Amino acid sequence: MAWLVQKDALIYLLFVGLATLFWWGRAMSSQREVEVKLPVEYTQVPAQVVFETPLPTQLEVVLRDNGRLLRQVQHTKPTVTISLADKLNETHGTLQLSTDVLRQKIQDNLPGSTTIQQIRPEEITTTYYVEATKKVPIRLCAAWTLEKQYQLAEPPVLEPAWVNIYGTQEAIDTIDSISTDSVIVEKLQDQVQRDVALLIPAGIRTNQPTISVTWNAEMFTEKSFQLPIEIINLPDNKVMHLFPQTTTITARVGISHFANLTEEDFKAVCEYPAQAQTTLPVTIICNNPYVTQKRASIREVEYIIEKKQ
């Protein structure tokens, strides 16, 4: 008896399931209406354009089609893309996207059988103006310390190093650079990257609120060269003898640039004196940007000046 009851229950559930599937199939194939909120993306908008009222980020659309296709649209919510390339040509004007334009842009993302019953808002209208623009360098406001025996392989790298600012002509004319927020990095011994905010003055805006700053630290070593001491600005009718005539230059450089450092990167010079003095200072000129420190074994020389025969 229990077996018969169980069998009848299974048969009942089977028919209920079949009826549900049949109803679902008819519902999905029958004509229905549904309201969908579709996201909107505006492309080719110049950065210096400002809208006095924000453009809507979504459109509420009532659609009609069979249930299966409407369900697909509800699931995917295709983005409505609207190009403004040819609509913002004046320094100040009105942007107007009519119902026909919106309808066509929406329809491009829908199945061919789907009809648009209603759009909210029915059209998009706003005024806009074009701000003045200027490209200025970014000034890093930072402090850092290095681990012992380490130095920076190069100055901190800013990406980007320049930024476009927007505002009234009077406002941007007063700005020559944009500073970063203060940042402190301690005990560098490797590559360190930080995202740093820009300090944007009031009345100015930019599409680059932060930049990336990278410090590259490496171990350093020293390299020495013996160089002759050259005399500069020597009159043609004079002969000058230096004592001593050479000096040893010791330079600090990062390991990655050690092999490329040569004596041709340096000069040791003394300038012909405008008036008599006991000794002359030796100046070291370095043309290698990766040398962080340099010193000479001879800092002053004695000299004798003679007339040419």
JSON list of C-alpha atoms in Angstrom, two decimals, residues 32-169:
[
{"chain": "A", "resi": 32, "resn": "ARG", "atom": "CA", "xyz": [6.07, 40.67, -22.71]},
{"chain": "A", "resi": 33, "resn": "GLU", "atom": "CA", "xyz": [7.26, 44.07, -21.53]},
{"chain": "A", "resi": 34, "resn": "VAL", "atom": "CA", "xyz": [10.06, 44.71, -19.08]},
{"chain": "A", "resi": 35, "resn": "GLU", "atom": "CA", "xyz": [11.90, 47.77, -17.74]},
{"chain": "A", "resi": 36, "resn": "VAL", "atom": "CA", "xyz": [15.70, 47.65, -17.88]},
{"chain": "A", "resi": 37, "resn": "LYS", "atom": "CA", "xyz": [18.32, 50.15, -16.70]},
{"chain": "A", "resi": 38, "resn": "LEU", "atom": "CA", "xyz": [21.08, 50.28, -19.30]},
{"chain": "A", "resi": 39, "resn": "PRO", "atom": "CA", "xyz": [24.49, 51.90, -18.49]},
{"chain": "A", "resi": 40, "resn": "VAL", "atom": "CA", "xyz": [25.64, 54.77, -20.73]},
{"chain": "A", "resi": 41, "resn": "GLU", "atom": "CA", "xyz": [29.23, 55.48, -21.80]},
{"chain": "A", "resi": 42, "resn": "TYR", "atom": "CA", "xyz": [30.17, 58.76, -23.49]},
{"chain": "A", "resi": 43, "resn": "THR", "atom": "CA", "xyz": [33.26, 58.60, -25.68]},
{"chain": "A", "resi": 44, "resn": "GLN", "atom": "CA", "xyz": [35.57, 61.14, -27.36]},
{"chain": "A", "resi": 45, "resn": "VAL", "atom": "CA", "xyz": [34.89, 63.82, -24.76]},
{"chain": "A", "resi": 46, "resn": "PRO", "atom": "CA", "xyz": [37.80, 66.31, -24.61]},
{"chain": "A", "resi": 47, "resn": "ALA", "atom": "CA", "xyz": [39.31, 66.55, -21.13]},
{"chain": "A", "resi": 48, "resn": "GLN", "atom": "CA", "xyz": [38.86, 70.34, -21.02]},
{"chain": "A", "resi": 49, "resn": "VAL", "atom": "CA", "xyz": [35.07, 70.12, -21.53]},
{"chain": "A", "resi": 50, "resn": "VAL", "atom": "CA", "xyz": [32.92, 70.71, -18.43]},
{"chain": "A", "resi": 51, "resn": "PHE", "atom": "CA", "xyz": [29.19, 69.94, -18.32]},
{"chain": "A", "resi": 52, "resn": "GLU", "atom": "CA", "xyz": [27.15, 72.28, -16.16]},
{"chain": "A", "resi": 53, "resn": "THR", "atom": "CA", "xyz": [24.84, 69.40, -15.22]},
{"chain": "A", "resi": 54, "resn": "PRO", "atom": "CA", "xyz": [26.15, 65.82, -15.14]},
{"chain": "A", "resi": 55, "resn": "LEU", "atom": "CA", "xyz": [25.24, 63.52, -18.01]},
{"chain": "A", "resi": 56, "resn": "PRO", "atom": "CA", "xyz": [23.05, 60.56, -16.96]},
{"chain": "A", "resi": 57, "resn": "THR", "atom": "CA", "xyz": [24.99, 57.37, -16.37]},
{"chain": "A", "resi": 58, "resn": "GLN", "atom": "CA", "xyz": [22.06, 55.08, -17.22]},
{"chain": "A", "resi": 59, "resn": "LEU", "atom": "CA", "xyz": [18.85, 55.04, -19.22]},
{"chain": "A", "resi": 60, "resn": "GLU", "atom": "CA", "xyz": [15.61, 53.47, -18.03]},
{"chain": "A", "resi": 61, "resn": "VAL", "atom": "CA", "xyz": [14.15, 51.63, -21.03]},
{"chain": "A", "resi": 62, "resn": "VAL", "atom": "CA", "xyz": [10.85, 49.73, -21.41]},
{"chain": "A", "resi": 63, "resn": "LEU", "atom": "CA", "xyz": [11.29, 46.90, -23.93]},
{"chain": "A", "resi": 64, "resn": "ARG", "atom": "CA", "xyz": [8.87, 44.52, -25.64]},
{"chain": "A", "resi": 65, "resn": "ASP", "atom": "CA", "xyz": [9.79, 41.08, -27.00]},
{"chain": "A", "resi": 66, "resn": "ASN", "atom": "CA", "xyz": [9.44, 37.41, -26.12]},
{"chain": "A", "resi": 67, "resn": "GLY", "atom": "CA", "xyz": [10.42, 36.51, -22.59]},
{"chain": "A", "resi": 68, "resn": "ARG", "atom": "CA", "xyz": [13.57, 34.61, -23.48]},
{"chain": "A", "resi": 69, "resn": "LEU", "atom": "CA", "xyz": [15.16, 37.54, -25.31]},
{"chain": "A", "resi": 70, "resn": "LEU", "atom": "CA", "xyz": [14.09, 40.04, -22.66]},
{"chain": "A", "resi": 71, "resn": "ARG", "atom": "CA", "xyz": [15.64, 37.87, -19.98]},
{"chain": "A", "resi": 72, "resn": "GLN", "atom": "CA", "xyz": [18.89, 37.85, -21.94]},
{"chain": "A", "resi": 73, "resn": "VAL", "atom": "CA", "xyz": [18.89, 41.66, -22.12]},
{"chain": "A", "resi": 74, "resn": "GLN", "atom": "CA", "xyz": [18.15, 41.89, -18.39]},
{"chain": "A", "resi": 75, "resn": "HIS", "atom": "CA", "xyz": [21.10, 39.62, -17.68]},
{"chain": "A", "resi": 76, "resn": "THR", "atom": "CA", "xyz": [23.70, 41.26, -19.96]},
{"chain": "A", "resi": 77, "resn": "LYS", "atom": "CA", "xyz": [22.56, 44.91, -19.61]},
{"chain": "A", "resi": 78, "resn": "PRO", "atom": "CA", "xyz": [24.49, 46.04, -22.72]},
{"chain": "A", "resi": 79, "resn": "THR", "atom": "CA", "xyz": [26.25, 49.41, -22.47]},
{"chain": "A", "resi": 80, "resn": "VAL", "atom": "CA", "xyz": [24.87, 52.21, -24.63]},
{"chain": "A", "resi": 81, "resn": "THR", "atom": "CA", "xyz": [27.90, 53.96, -26.19]},
{"chain": "A", "resi": 82, "resn": "ILE", "atom": "CA", "xyz": [27.43, 57.54, -27.39]},
{"chain": "A", "resi": 83, "resn": "SER", "atom": "CA", "xyz": [30.23, 59.40, -29.18]},
{"chain": "A", "resi": 84, "resn": "LEU", "atom": "CA", "xyz": [30.34, 63.17, -28.62]},
{"chain": "A", "resi": 85, "resn": "ALA", "atom": "CA", "xyz": [33.17, 63.79, -31.08]},
{"chain": "A", "resi": 86, "resn": "ASP", "atom": "CA", "xyz": [31.22, 66.15, -33.35]},
{"chain": "A", "resi": 87, "resn": "LYS", "atom": "CA", "xyz": [28.95, 67.70, -30.72]},
{"chain": "A", "resi": 88, "resn": "LEU", "atom": "CA", "xyz": [31.36, 69.78, -28.60]},
{"chain": "A", "resi": 89, "resn": "ASN", "atom": "CA", "xyz": [32.97, 72.10, -31.13]},
{"chain": "A", "resi": 90, "resn": "GLU", "atom": "CA", "xyz": [32.19, 75.47, -29.49]},
{"chain": "A", "resi": 91, "resn": "THR", "atom": "CA", "xyz": [33.85, 77.09, -26.50]},
{"chain": "A", "resi": 92, "resn": "HIS", "atom": "CA", "xyz": [30.41, 77.29, -24.90]},
{"chain": "A", "resi": 93, "resn": "GLY", "atom": "CA", "xyz": [27.21, 75.67, -26.07]},
{"chain": "A", "resi": 94, "resn": "THR", "atom": "CA", "xyz": [24.39, 73.21, -25.57]},
{"chain": "A", "resi": 95, "resn": "LEU", "atom": "CA", "xyz": [24.62, 69.47, -25.95]},
{"chain": "A", "resi": 96, "resn": "GLN", "atom": "CA", "xyz": [21.34, 67.88, -27.05]},
{"chain": "A", "resi": 97, "resn": "LEU", "atom": "CA", "xyz": [20.79, 64.17, -27.68]},
{"chain": "A", "resi": 98, "resn": "SER", "atom": "CA", "xyz": [17.29, 63.70, -29.04]},
{"chain": "A", "resi": 99, "resn": "THR", "atom": "CA", "xyz": [14.97, 60.77, -28.47]},
{"chain": "A", "resi": 100, "resn": "ASP", "atom": "CA", "xyz": [15.71, 59.51, -31.98]},
{"chain": "A", "resi": 101, "resn": "VAL", "atom": "CA", "xyz": [19.46, 59.51, -31.28]},
{"chain": "A", "resi": 102, "resn": "LEU", "atom": "CA", "xyz": [19.01, 57.67, -27.97]},
{"chain": "A", "resi": 103, "resn": "ARG", "atom": "CA", "xyz": [16.60, 55.19, -29.52]},
{"chain": "A", "resi": 104, "resn": "GLN", "atom": "CA", "xyz": [19.07, 54.33, -32.28]},
{"chain": "A", "resi": 105, "resn": "LYS", "atom": "CA", "xyz": [22.00, 53.95, -29.87]},
{"chain": "A", "resi": 106, "resn": "ILE", "atom": "CA", "xyz": [19.92, 51.65, -27.64]},
{"chain": "A", "resi": 107, "resn": "GLN", "atom": "CA", "xyz": [18.55, 49.62, -30.54]},
{"chain": "A", "resi": 108, "resn": "ASP", "atom": "CA", "xyz": [22.11, 48.94, -31.78]},
{"chain": "A", "resi": 109, "resn": "ASN", "atom": "CA", "xyz": [22.59, 46.82, -28.64]},
{"chain": "A", "resi": 110, "resn": "LEU", "atom": "CA", "xyz": [19.28, 44.89, -28.77]},
{"chain": "A", "resi": 111, "resn": "PRO", "atom": "CA", "xyz": [18.04, 41.87, -30.70]},
{"chain": "A", "resi": 112, "resn": "GLY", "atom": "CA", "xyz": [16.34, 42.85, -33.95]},
{"chain": "A", "resi": 113, "resn": "SER", "atom": "CA", "xyz": [12.92, 41.74, -32.74]},
{"chain": "A", "resi": 114, "resn": "THR", "atom": "CA", "xyz": [13.04, 43.83, -29.54]},
{"chain": "A", "resi": 115, "resn": "THR", "atom": "CA", "xyz": [11.06, 47.08, -29.67]},
{"chain": "A", "resi": 116, "resn": "ILE", "atom": "CA", "xyz": [11.59, 50.13, -27.46]},
{"chain": "A", "resi": 117, "resn": "GLN", "atom": "CA", "xyz": [8.38, 51.24, -25.82]},
{"chain": "A", "resi": 118, "resn": "GLN", "atom": "CA", "xyz": [9.70, 54.05, -23.64]},
{"chain": "A", "resi": 119, "resn": "ILE", "atom": "CA", "xyz": [12.97, 55.83, -22.69]},
{"chain": "A", "resi": 120, "resn": "ARG", "atom": "CA", "xyz": [13.64, 57.85, -19.55]},
{"chain": "A", "resi": 121, "resn": "PRO", "atom": "CA", "xyz": [14.96, 60.46, -19.87]},
{"chain": "A", "resi": 122, "resn": "GLU", "atom": "CA", "xyz": [13.43, 60.97, -23.31]},
{"chain": "A", "resi": 123, "resn": "GLU", "atom": "CA", "xyz": [16.32, 63.21, -24.34]},
{"chain": "A", "resi": 124, "resn": "ILE", "atom": "CA", "xyz": [19.59, 64.46, -22.86]},
{"chain": "A", "resi": 125, "resn": "THR", "atom": "CA", "xyz": [20.20, 68.21, -22.76]},
{"chain": "A", "resi": 126, "resn": "THR", "atom": "CA", "xyz": [22.90, 70.13, -20.93]},
{"chain": "A", "resi": 127, "resn": "THR", "atom": "CA", "xyz": [25.11, 73.16, -21.45]},
{"chain": "A", "resi": 128, "resn": "TYR", "atom": "CA", "xyz": [28.89, 72.90, -21.53]},
{"chain": "A", "resi": 129, "resn": "TYR", "atom": "CA", "xyz": [31.96, 75.10, -21.71]},
{"chain": "A", "resi": 130, "resn": "VAL", "atom": "CA", "xyz": [35.60, 74.51, -22.62]},
{"chain": "A", "resi": 131, "resn": "GLU", "atom": "CA", "xyz": [38.24, 75.37, -20.04]},
{"chain": "A", "resi": 132, "resn": "ALA", "atom": "CA", "xyz": [41.73, 76.65, -20.76]},
{"chain": "A", "resi": 133, "resn": "THR", "atom": "CA", "xyz": [44.44, 73.99, -20.50]},
{"chain": "A", "resi": 134, "resn": "LYS", "atom": "CA", "xyz": [48.15, 73.96, -19.69]},
{"chain": "A", "resi": 135, "resn": "LYS", "atom": "CA", "xyz": [50.81, 71.27, -19.35]},
{"chain": "A", "resi": 136, "resn": "VAL", "atom": "CA", "xyz": [53.01, 71.75, -16.28]},
{"chain": "A", "resi": 137, "resn": "PRO", "atom": "CA", "xyz": [55.77, 69.69, -14.62]},
{"chain": "A", "resi": 138, "resn": "ILE", "atom": "CA", "xyz": [55.18, 67.78, -11.40]},
{"chain": "A", "resi": 139, "resn": "ARG", "atom": "CA", "xyz": [57.37, 68.70, -8.42]},
{"chain": "A", "resi": 140, "resn": "LEU", "atom": "CA", "xyz": [58.10, 65.86, -6.03]},
{"chain": "A", "resi": 141, "resn": "CYS", "atom": "CA", "xyz": [57.82, 66.69, -2.33]},
{"chain": "A", "resi": 142, "resn": "ALA", "atom": "CA", "xyz": [59.56, 63.74, -0.68]},
{"chain": "A", "resi": 143, "resn": "ALA", "atom": "CA", "xyz": [62.28, 62.71, 1.75]},
{"chain": "A", "resi": 144, "resn": "TRP", "atom": "CA", "xyz": [64.08, 59.38, 1.86]},
{"chain": "A", "resi": 145, "resn": "THR", "atom": "CA", "xyz": [66.87, 57.58, 3.65]},
{"chain": "A", "resi": 146, "resn": "LEU", "atom": "CA", "xyz": [69.13, 54.81, 2.37]},
{"chain": "A", "resi": 147, "resn": "GLU", "atom": "CA", "xyz": [70.54, 51.70, 3.97]},
{"chain": "A", "resi": 148, "resn": "LYS", "atom": "CA", "xyz": [74.28, 51.76, 4.64]},
{"chain": "A", "resi": 149, "resn": "GLN", "atom": "CA", "xyz": [76.37, 51.24, 1.49]},
{"chain": "A", "resi": 150, "resn": "TYR", "atom": "CA", "xyz": [73.38, 52.06, -0.75]},
{"chain": "A", "resi": 151, "resn": "GLN", "atom": "CA", "xyz": [72.61, 55.00, -2.99]},
{"chain": "A", "resi": 152, "resn": "LEU", "atom": "CA", "xyz": [70.03, 55.92, -5.63]},
{"chain": "A", "resi": 153, "resn": "ALA", "atom": "CA", "xyz": [70.93, 54.60, -9.05]},
{"chain": "A", "resi": 154, "resn": "GLU", "atom": "CA", "xyz": [69.12, 57.60, -10.57]},
{"chain": "A", "resi": 155, "resn": "PRO", "atom": "CA", "xyz": [66.83, 60.41, -9.40]},
{"chain": "A", "resi": 156, "resn": "PRO", "atom": "CA", "xyz": [63.32, 59.30, -8.41]},
{"chain": "A", "resi": 157, "resn": "VAL", "atom": "CA", "xyz": [61.26, 58.51, -11.50]},
{"chain": "A", "resi": 158, "resn": "LEU", "atom": "CA", "xyz": [57.88, 60.23, -11.79]},
{"chain": "A", "resi": 159, "resn": "GLU", "atom": "CA", "xyz": [55.25, 58.68, -14.04]},
{"chain": "A", "resi": 160, "resn": "PRO", "atom": "CA", "xyz": [53.93, 60.87, -15.49]},
{"chain": "A", "resi": 161, "resn": "ALA", "atom": "CA", "xyz": [56.36, 63.73, -14.94]},
{"chain": "A", "resi": 162, "resn": "TRP", "atom": "CA", "xyz": [53.98, 66.32, -16.47]},
{"chain": "A", "resi": 163, "resn": "VAL", "atom": "CA", "xyz": [50.25, 66.85, -16.03]},
{"chain": "A", "resi": 164, "resn": "ASN", "atom": "CA", "xyz": [47.54, 68.74, -17.90]},
{"chain": "A", "resi": 165, "resn": "ILE", "atom": "CA", "xyz": [45.60, 71.20, -15.75]},
{"chain": "A", "resi": 166, "resn": "TYR", "atom": "CA", "xyz": [42.29, 72.84, -16.60]},
{"chain": "A", "resi": 167, "resn": "GLY", "atom": "CA", "xyz": [40.62, 76.02, -15.41]},
{"chain": "A", "resi": 168, "resn": "THR", "atom": "CA", "xyz": [40.12, 79.66, -16.35]},
{"chain": "A", "resi": 169, "resn": "GLN", "atom": "CA", "xyz": [42.93, 81.28, -18.28]}
]
